């Protein structure tokens, strides 16, 4: 396996491209948006600089990594020679189904088609391709170059051979892959999202404030960050979308998103990316300040 195509140059796509390129793969990074490609390359360069400063890589590795990445806005040009495609485009079923349908025509019949989706069924994505056995979930965590886990998701038809190849490849990238089956939320989000939702309910019902809830979970459970801060980092819109997948996929009311979460997303308070969530975020400031809404100030 030599040629890797990464689709989507956002938060996850640039991290995935960075990781494969650093390990010597030839990476084609594809995005519909030219600006996203430039921003993705800039982010990769900045993150490589940080690695050089920390002494974890040399200047030469940085230069080689950047030289291994070519960008494309045209899907055919970017994917036609791929041995593996890792799709990390926007979390929207229509976008992903459309991409996989096209990839199935563009790529060779041995190409493995992987998705980094957080919640969309791999079995459903595979169903629009000609070779569903070659479709698999490769769920990297954010930030990709740093986080060790890859949740490898076997769709209903994914073959043993494809699964073994992706497990071995993940280990080759210095990751610790874990194999799971394709049911709503897989493992990571099926367990994480109900915890985040419960933390939001705890706030909504007035049991405790933002700071108090996060402090209990940090100091009491040794979590590196509280669930409300984590939700802000993931994006409250993303959390809501995943809870909706769990709720509709299992038909169980225990996954129903908290009305406060729904309200916040509707109002545009989506967490770090919007500057406001359970906390407020000022560019350049590392101080954790509870949002006015939850501070009795609005
Ligand atoms: N952000 C996270 O913490 C995280 C963690 C794990 C998995 N994921 C999953 O990774 C995927 C990407 O998430 P993200 O946070 O990087 O999103 P993002 O919004 O940062 O980036 C998505 C990129 O996809 C591009 N795109 C949209 N449609 C496209 C198309 N048809 N062809 C090519 N590019 C297209 C957009 O222009 C954008 O640059 C999603 O499936 C998400 O669920 C995200």
Short mmCIF file of C-alpha atoms and ligand atoms in Angstrom, two decimals:
data_model
loop_
_atom_site.label_atom_id
_atom_site.label_comp_id
_atom_site.label_asym_id
_atom_site.label_seq_id
_atom_site.Cartn_x
_atom_site.Cartn_y
_atom_site.Cartn_z
CA UNK A 1 0.00 0.00 0.00
CA UNK A 2 1.55 3.28 -1.13
CA UNK A 3 -1.00 5.75 -2.44
CA UNK A 4 -3.47 7.14 0.06
CA UNK A 5 -6.26 9.53 -0.86
CA UNK A 6 -7.74 11.60 1.96
CA UNK A 7 -11.05 13.30 1.21
CA UNK A 8 -11.83 16.45 3.17
CA UNK A 9 -9.16 18.86 4.35
CA UNK A 10 -10.87 20.02 7.56
CA UNK A 11 -10.02 19.26 11.20
CA UNK A 12 -9.73 15.51 10.69
CA UNK A 13 -8.66 15.30 7.04
CA UNK A 14 -5.53 17.41 7.48
CA UNK A 15 -4.54 15.36 10.55
CA UNK A 16 -5.04 12.08 8.67
CA UNK A 17 -3.06 13.37 5.65
CA UNK A 18 -0.29 14.58 8.00
CA UNK A 19 -0.04 11.17 9.70
CA UNK A 20 0.10 9.08 6.51
CA UNK A 21 2.57 11.50 4.87
CA UNK A 22 4.84 11.45 7.93
CA UNK A 23 5.01 7.66 7.66
CA UNK A 24 6.17 7.86 4.04
CA UNK A 25 2.92 7.33 2.13
CA UNK A 26 2.12 9.35 -0.97
CA UNK A 27 -0.97 11.35 -0.03
CA UNK A 28 -3.52 12.97 -2.33
CA UNK A 29 -5.60 15.41 -0.28
CA UNK A 30 -8.95 16.22 -1.92
CA UNK A 31 -11.44 18.93 -0.98
CA UNK A 32 -14.19 20.70 -2.90
CA UNK A 33 -13.02 23.93 -1.35
CA UNK A 34 -9.66 25.36 -2.48
CA UNK A 35 -9.44 27.53 0.66
CA UNK A 36 -9.89 24.46 2.87
CA UNK A 37 -6.93 22.81 1.11
CA UNK A 38 -4.67 25.85 1.69
CA UNK A 39 -5.78 26.05 5.31
CA UNK A 40 -5.25 22.30 5.75
CA UNK A 41 -1.69 22.49 4.38
CA UNK A 42 -0.95 25.47 6.61
CA UNK A 43 -2.23 23.58 9.67
CA UNK A 44 -0.07 20.56 8.75
CA UNK A 45 3.01 22.81 8.39
CA UNK A 46 2.29 24.49 11.77
CA UNK A 47 1.81 21.13 13.50
CA UNK A 48 5.03 19.78 11.95
CA UNK A 49 6.86 22.88 13.22
CA UNK A 50 5.58 22.13 16.70
CA UNK A 51 6.87 18.53 16.41
CA UNK A 52 10.29 19.81 15.28
CA UNK A 53 10.43 22.25 18.23
CA UNK A 54 9.58 19.44 20.64
CA UNK A 55 12.34 17.34 19.07
CA UNK A 56 9.99 14.51 18.10
CA UNK A 57 10.86 14.86 14.38
CA UNK A 58 13.71 16.43 12.38
CA UNK A 59 13.55 19.28 9.83
CA UNK A 60 14.16 16.62 7.16
CA UNK A 61 11.10 14.60 8.25
CA UNK A 62 9.06 17.80 8.15
CA UNK A 63 10.24 18.56 4.59
CA UNK A 64 9.65 14.96 3.44
CA UNK A 65 6.17 14.92 4.99
CA UNK A 66 5.12 18.09 3.17
CA UNK A 67 6.65 16.81 -0.08
CA UNK A 68 4.51 13.64 0.19
CA UNK A 69 1.23 15.62 -0.01
CA UNK A 70 -0.43 16.83 -3.23
CA UNK A 71 -3.77 18.63 -3.17
CA UNK A 72 -6.73 18.26 -5.57
CA UNK A 73 -10.18 19.74 -5.96
CA UNK A 74 -11.09 17.12 -8.57
CA UNK A 75 -12.15 13.80 -7.06
CA UNK A 76 -11.22 11.67 -10.09
CA UNK A 77 -7.71 13.12 -10.37
CA UNK A 78 -7.17 12.74 -6.62
CA UNK A 79 -8.56 9.22 -6.18
CA UNK A 80 -7.90 7.28 -9.37
CA UNK A 81 -4.55 5.82 -8.23
CA UNK A 82 -5.48 5.21 -4.61
CA UNK A 83 -4.73 1.94 -2.84
CA UNK A 84 -6.73 3.27 0.10
CA UNK A 85 -9.20 6.15 0.36
CA UNK A 86 -9.90 7.64 3.78
CA UNK A 87 -12.96 9.84 3.55
CA UNK A 88 -13.16 12.64 6.14
CA UNK A 89 -15.66 14.97 4.48
CA UNK A 90 -18.49 16.75 6.30
CA UNK A 91 -20.66 14.50 8.52
CA UNK A 92 -23.68 14.44 6.21
CA UNK A 93 -25.16 11.16 4.88
CA UNK A 94 -25.98 12.60 1.43
CA UNK A 95 -22.42 13.90 0.95
CA UNK A 96 -20.87 10.60 2.05
CA UNK A 97 -23.20 8.34 0.03
CA UNK A 98 -22.62 10.44 -3.08
CA UNK A 99 -18.82 10.35 -2.56
CA UNK A 100 -18.69 6.57 -2.08
CA UNK A 101 -20.88 5.98 -5.13
CA UNK A 102 -18.42 8.02 -7.22
CA UNK A 103 -15.35 6.41 -5.60
CA UNK A 104 -16.70 2.99 -6.44
CA UNK A 105 -16.56 3.97 -10.14
CA UNK A 106 -13.29 5.92 -9.99
CA UNK A 107 -11.12 3.52 -7.98
CA UNK A 108 -9.71 0.11 -8.85
CA UNK A 109 -11.58 -2.95 -7.62
CA UNK A 110 -8.94 -3.73 -4.97
CA UNK A 111 -8.98 -0.23 -3.49
CA UNK A 112 -10.10 -0.15 0.14
CA UNK A 113 -12.65 2.58 0.84
CA UNK A 114 -12.59 3.77 4.45
CA UNK A 115 -14.71 6.41 6.19
CA UNK A 116 -13.78 8.45 9.25
CA UNK A 117 -17.46 9.02 10.05
CA UNK A 118 -18.36 9.50 13.73
CA UNK A 119 -21.81 8.02 13.45
CA UNK A 120 -23.07 7.17 9.94
CA UNK A 121 -23.55 3.44 9.32
CA UNK A 122 -20.62 1.85 7.45
CA UNK A 123 -23.05 -0.82 6.18
CA UNK A 124 -25.22 1.93 4.67
CA UNK A 125 -22.22 3.66 3.07
CA UNK A 126 -20.99 0.30 1.70
CA UNK A 127 -24.41 -0.46 0.21
CA UNK A 128 -23.98 2.21 -2.50
CA UNK A 129 -20.64 0.76 -3.70
CA UNK A 130 -19.90 -2.12 -6.06
CA UNK A 131 -17.73 -3.97 -3.52
CA UNK A 132 -19.21 -3.54 -0.02
CA UNK A 133 -16.63 -6.03 1.32
CA UNK A 134 -13.93 -3.42 0.68
CA UNK A 135 -15.63 -0.70 2.75
CA UNK A 136 -14.64 -0.14 6.38
CA UNK A 137 -14.67 2.51 9.13
CA UNK A 138 -11.36 4.03 10.13
CA UNK A 139 -12.36 6.35 12.97
CA UNK A 140 -9.38 8.47 13.96
CA UNK A 141 -9.55 10.74 17.01
CA UNK A 142 -8.80 14.46 17.19
CA UNK A 143 -5.95 15.58 17.03
CA UNK A 144 -5.01 12.72 14.71
CA UNK A 145 -1.19 12.98 14.86
CA UNK A 146 -1.36 12.77 18.67
CA UNK A 147 -4.23 10.43 19.57
CA UNK A 148 -3.39 6.72 19.64
CA UNK A 149 -6.82 5.19 19.02
CA UNK A 150 -8.24 4.15 15.66
CA UNK A 151 -11.70 2.61 16.02
CA UNK A 152 -11.81 0.16 13.10
CA UNK A 153 -15.45 -0.49 12.21
CA UNK A 154 -16.49 -3.62 10.36
CA UNK A 155 -19.58 -3.07 8.25
CA UNK A 156 -21.97 -5.99 7.79
CA UNK A 157 -20.13 -7.08 4.61
CA UNK A 158 -16.53 -5.98 5.38
CA UNK A 159 -14.17 -8.90 4.69
CA UNK A 160 -11.68 -10.38 7.16
CA UNK A 161 -8.86 -9.56 4.74
CA UNK A 162 -9.77 -5.86 4.52
CA UNK A 163 -10.15 -5.67 8.32
CA UNK A 164 -6.71 -7.28 8.89
CA UNK A 165 -5.11 -4.93 6.35
CA UNK A 166 -6.54 -1.83 8.07
CA UNK A 167 -5.63 -3.09 11.56
CA UNK A 168 -2.02 -3.70 10.41
CA UNK A 169 -1.84 -0.37 8.60
CA UNK A 170 -3.07 1.48 11.70
CA UNK A 171 -0.34 -0.17 13.78
CA UNK A 172 2.20 0.82 11.12
CA UNK A 173 1.11 4.46 11.71
CA UNK A 174 1.98 4.08 15.40
CA UNK A 175 -1.68 3.77 16.43
CA UNK A 176 -3.49 1.26 18.64
CA UNK A 177 -6.47 0.10 16.57
CA UNK A 178 -9.53 -1.55 18.13
CA UNK A 179 -11.93 -3.61 16.02
CA UNK A 180 -15.66 -3.05 16.58
CA UNK A 181 -18.90 -3.88 14.79
CA UNK A 182 -21.13 -1.45 12.92
CA UNK A 183 -24.01 -0.43 15.20
CA UNK A 184 -25.11 3.16 15.97
CA UNK A 185 -22.33 5.21 17.60
CA UNK A 186 -19.95 2.21 17.30
CA UNK A 187 -18.25 2.02 20.74
CA UNK A 188 -16.61 5.42 21.33
CA UNK A 189 -19.64 7.65 20.79
CA UNK A 190 -22.20 5.16 22.10
CA UNK A 191 -20.55 5.48 25.50
CA UNK A 192 -19.25 9.06 25.35
CA UNK A 193 -22.37 10.83 24.03
CA UNK A 194 -24.83 9.57 26.70
CA UNK A 195 -22.34 10.78 29.32
CA UNK A 196 -22.14 14.22 27.70
CA UNK A 197 -25.95 14.31 27.33
CA UNK A 198 -26.39 13.40 31.01
CA UNK A 199 -23.96 16.17 32.00
CA UNK A 200 -26.10 18.63 29.99
CA UNK A 201 -29.29 17.31 31.65
CA UNK A 202 -27.60 17.77 35.05
CA UNK A 203 -26.99 21.42 34.17
CA UNK A 204 -30.49 21.85 32.62
CA UNK A 205 -32.19 20.51 35.76
CA UNK A 206 -30.18 22.85 37.98
CA UNK A 207 -28.37 20.12 39.90
CA UNK A 208 -25.08 22.00 39.56
CA UNK A 209 -23.34 24.65 37.43
CA UNK A 210 -20.98 24.23 34.48
CA UNK A 211 -17.80 24.55 36.50
CA UNK A 212 -19.10 22.25 39.27
CA UNK A 213 -20.16 19.46 36.87
CA UNK A 214 -16.84 19.49 35.03
CA UNK A 215 -14.86 19.65 38.28
CA UNK A 216 -16.67 16.58 39.69
CA UNK A 217 -15.81 14.57 36.59
CA UNK A 218 -12.22 15.84 36.37
CA UNK A 219 -11.25 15.42 40.00
CA UNK A 220 -13.57 12.54 40.87
CA UNK A 221 -13.17 10.37 37.77
CA UNK A 222 -9.70 11.50 36.68
CA UNK A 223 -10.99 12.68 33.30
CA UNK A 224 -8.50 15.09 31.68
CA UNK A 225 -11.36 17.51 30.90
CA UNK A 226 -14.98 17.70 32.05
CA UNK A 227 -17.83 16.49 29.78
CA UNK A 228 -19.17 20.00 29.11
CA UNK A 229 -15.77 21.33 28.05
CA UNK A 230 -15.25 18.22 25.93
CA UNK A 231 -18.65 18.79 24.26
CA UNK A 232 -17.54 22.35 23.40
CA UNK A 233 -14.37 20.95 21.82
CA UNK A 234 -16.18 18.30 19.79
CA UNK A 235 -18.80 20.84 18.69
CA UNK A 236 -22.33 20.88 20.16
CA UNK A 237 -23.81 20.48 16.67
CA UNK A 238 -21.72 17.31 16.21
CA UNK A 239 -22.82 15.98 19.62
CA UNK A 240 -26.47 16.64 18.72
CA UNK A 241 -26.12 14.90 15.35
CA UNK A 242 -24.57 11.81 16.97
CA UNK A 243 -27.25 11.66 19.69
CA UNK A 244 -29.91 11.85 16.98
CA UNK A 245 -28.27 8.87 15.23
CA UNK A 246 -28.26 6.89 18.50
CA UNK A 247 -31.86 7.90 19.27
CA UNK A 248 -33.24 6.95 15.87
CA UNK A 249 -30.95 3.94 15.41
CA UNK A 250 -31.94 2.22 18.67
CA UNK A 251 -35.40 3.78 19.10
CA UNK A 252 -34.60 4.11 22.81
CA UNK A 253 -35.65 7.33 24.65
CA UNK A 254 -32.52 7.16 26.82
CA UNK A 255 -30.58 8.67 23.89
CA UNK A 256 -32.98 11.64 23.38
CA UNK A 257 -30.88 14.82 23.22
CA UNK A 258 -31.37 17.23 26.12
CA UNK A 259 -33.60 20.20 25.10
CA UNK A 260 -30.85 22.57 26.32
CA UNK A 261 -28.42 21.05 23.80
CA UNK A 262 -31.02 21.44 21.03
CA UNK A 263 -31.59 25.09 22.01
CA UNK A 264 -27.90 25.89 22.10
CA UNK A 265 -27.28 24.44 18.64
CA UNK A 266 -30.34 26.23 17.25
CA UNK A 267 -29.03 29.51 18.71
CA UNK A 268 -25.59 28.96 17.12
CA UNK A 269 -23.74 28.33 20.43
CA UNK A 270 -21.84 25.36 19.08
CA UNK A 271 -18.77 25.47 21.35
CA UNK A 272 -15.17 26.37 20.58
CA UNK A 273 -15.75 26.86 16.84
CA UNK A 274 -18.40 29.56 17.43
CA UNK A 275 -16.58 31.11 20.40
CA UNK A 276 -19.46 30.23 22.72
CA UNK A 277 -20.84 27.07 24.31
CA UNK A 278 -20.81 26.08 27.97
CA UNK A 279 -17.70 28.24 28.14
CA UNK A 280 -16.76 31.34 26.15
CA UNK A 281 -13.62 31.29 24.04
CA UNK A 282 -11.52 34.35 23.23
CA UNK A 283 -8.84 33.87 20.56
CA UNK A 284 -5.40 33.76 22.16
CA UNK A 285 -6.73 33.20 25.69
CA UNK A 286 -6.29 29.85 27.42
CA UNK A 287 -8.42 30.83 30.43
CA UNK A 288 -11.55 28.69 30.90
CA UNK A 289 -14.44 31.12 31.43
CA UNK A 290 -18.03 29.90 31.92
CA UNK A 291 -20.38 31.39 29.30
CA UNK A 292 -22.48 34.36 30.46
CA UNK A 293 -25.69 32.36 30.06
CA UNK A 294 -24.56 29.89 32.73
CA UNK A 295 -22.90 32.53 34.91
CA UNK A 296 -26.07 34.40 35.83
CA UNK A 297 -25.00 37.28 33.54
CA UNK A 298 -27.58 36.92 30.77
N1 LIG B 1 -13.96 16.80 14.51
C1 LIG B 1 -13.80 15.71 15.24
O1 LIG B 1 -13.42 15.78 16.42
C2 LIG B 1 -14.04 14.36 14.62
C3 LIG B 1 -13.55 13.22 15.28
C4 LIG B 1 -13.71 11.96 14.68
C5 LIG B 1 -14.38 11.86 13.46
N2 LIG B 1 -14.87 12.99 12.85
C6 LIG B 1 -15.52 12.81 11.54
O2 LIG B 1 -14.60 13.23 10.54
C7 LIG B 1 -15.31 13.75 9.40
C8 LIG B 1 -14.79 15.15 9.11
O3 LIG B 1 -15.01 15.95 10.24
P1 LIG B 1 -14.23 17.35 10.44
O4 LIG B 1 -14.45 17.74 11.86
O5 LIG B 1 -12.86 17.24 9.88
O6 LIG B 1 -15.11 18.30 9.48
P2 LIG B 1 -14.71 19.72 8.86
O7 LIG B 1 -15.98 20.46 8.70
O8 LIG B 1 -13.59 20.35 9.64
O9 LIG B 1 -14.10 19.35 7.41
C9 LIG B 1 -14.87 18.76 6.41
C10 LIG B 1 -14.25 19.10 5.06
O10 LIG B 1 -14.91 18.30 4.06
C11 LIG B 1 -14.99 19.08 2.88
N3 LIG B 1 -15.99 18.51 2.00
C12 LIG B 1 -17.35 18.58 2.09
N4 LIG B 1 -17.91 17.89 1.06
C13 LIG B 1 -16.90 17.38 0.32
C14 LIG B 1 -16.84 16.61 -0.87
N5 LIG B 1 -17.95 16.21 -1.49
N6 LIG B 1 -15.63 16.28 -1.37
C15 LIG B 1 -14.48 16.69 -0.75
N7 LIG B 1 -14.48 17.44 0.38
C16 LIG B 1 -15.68 17.78 0.91
C17 LIG B 1 -15.32 20.48 3.39
O11 LIG B 1 -15.00 21.47 2.41
C18 LIG B 1 -14.43 20.57 4.65
O12 LIG B 1 -13.17 21.14 4.35
C19 LIG B 1 -16.78 13.68 9.77
O13 LIG B 1 -17.32 12.50 9.26
C20 LIG B 1 -16.76 13.65 11.31
O14 LIG B 1 -17.89 13.02 11.85
C21 LIG B 1 -14.71 14.23 13.39
#
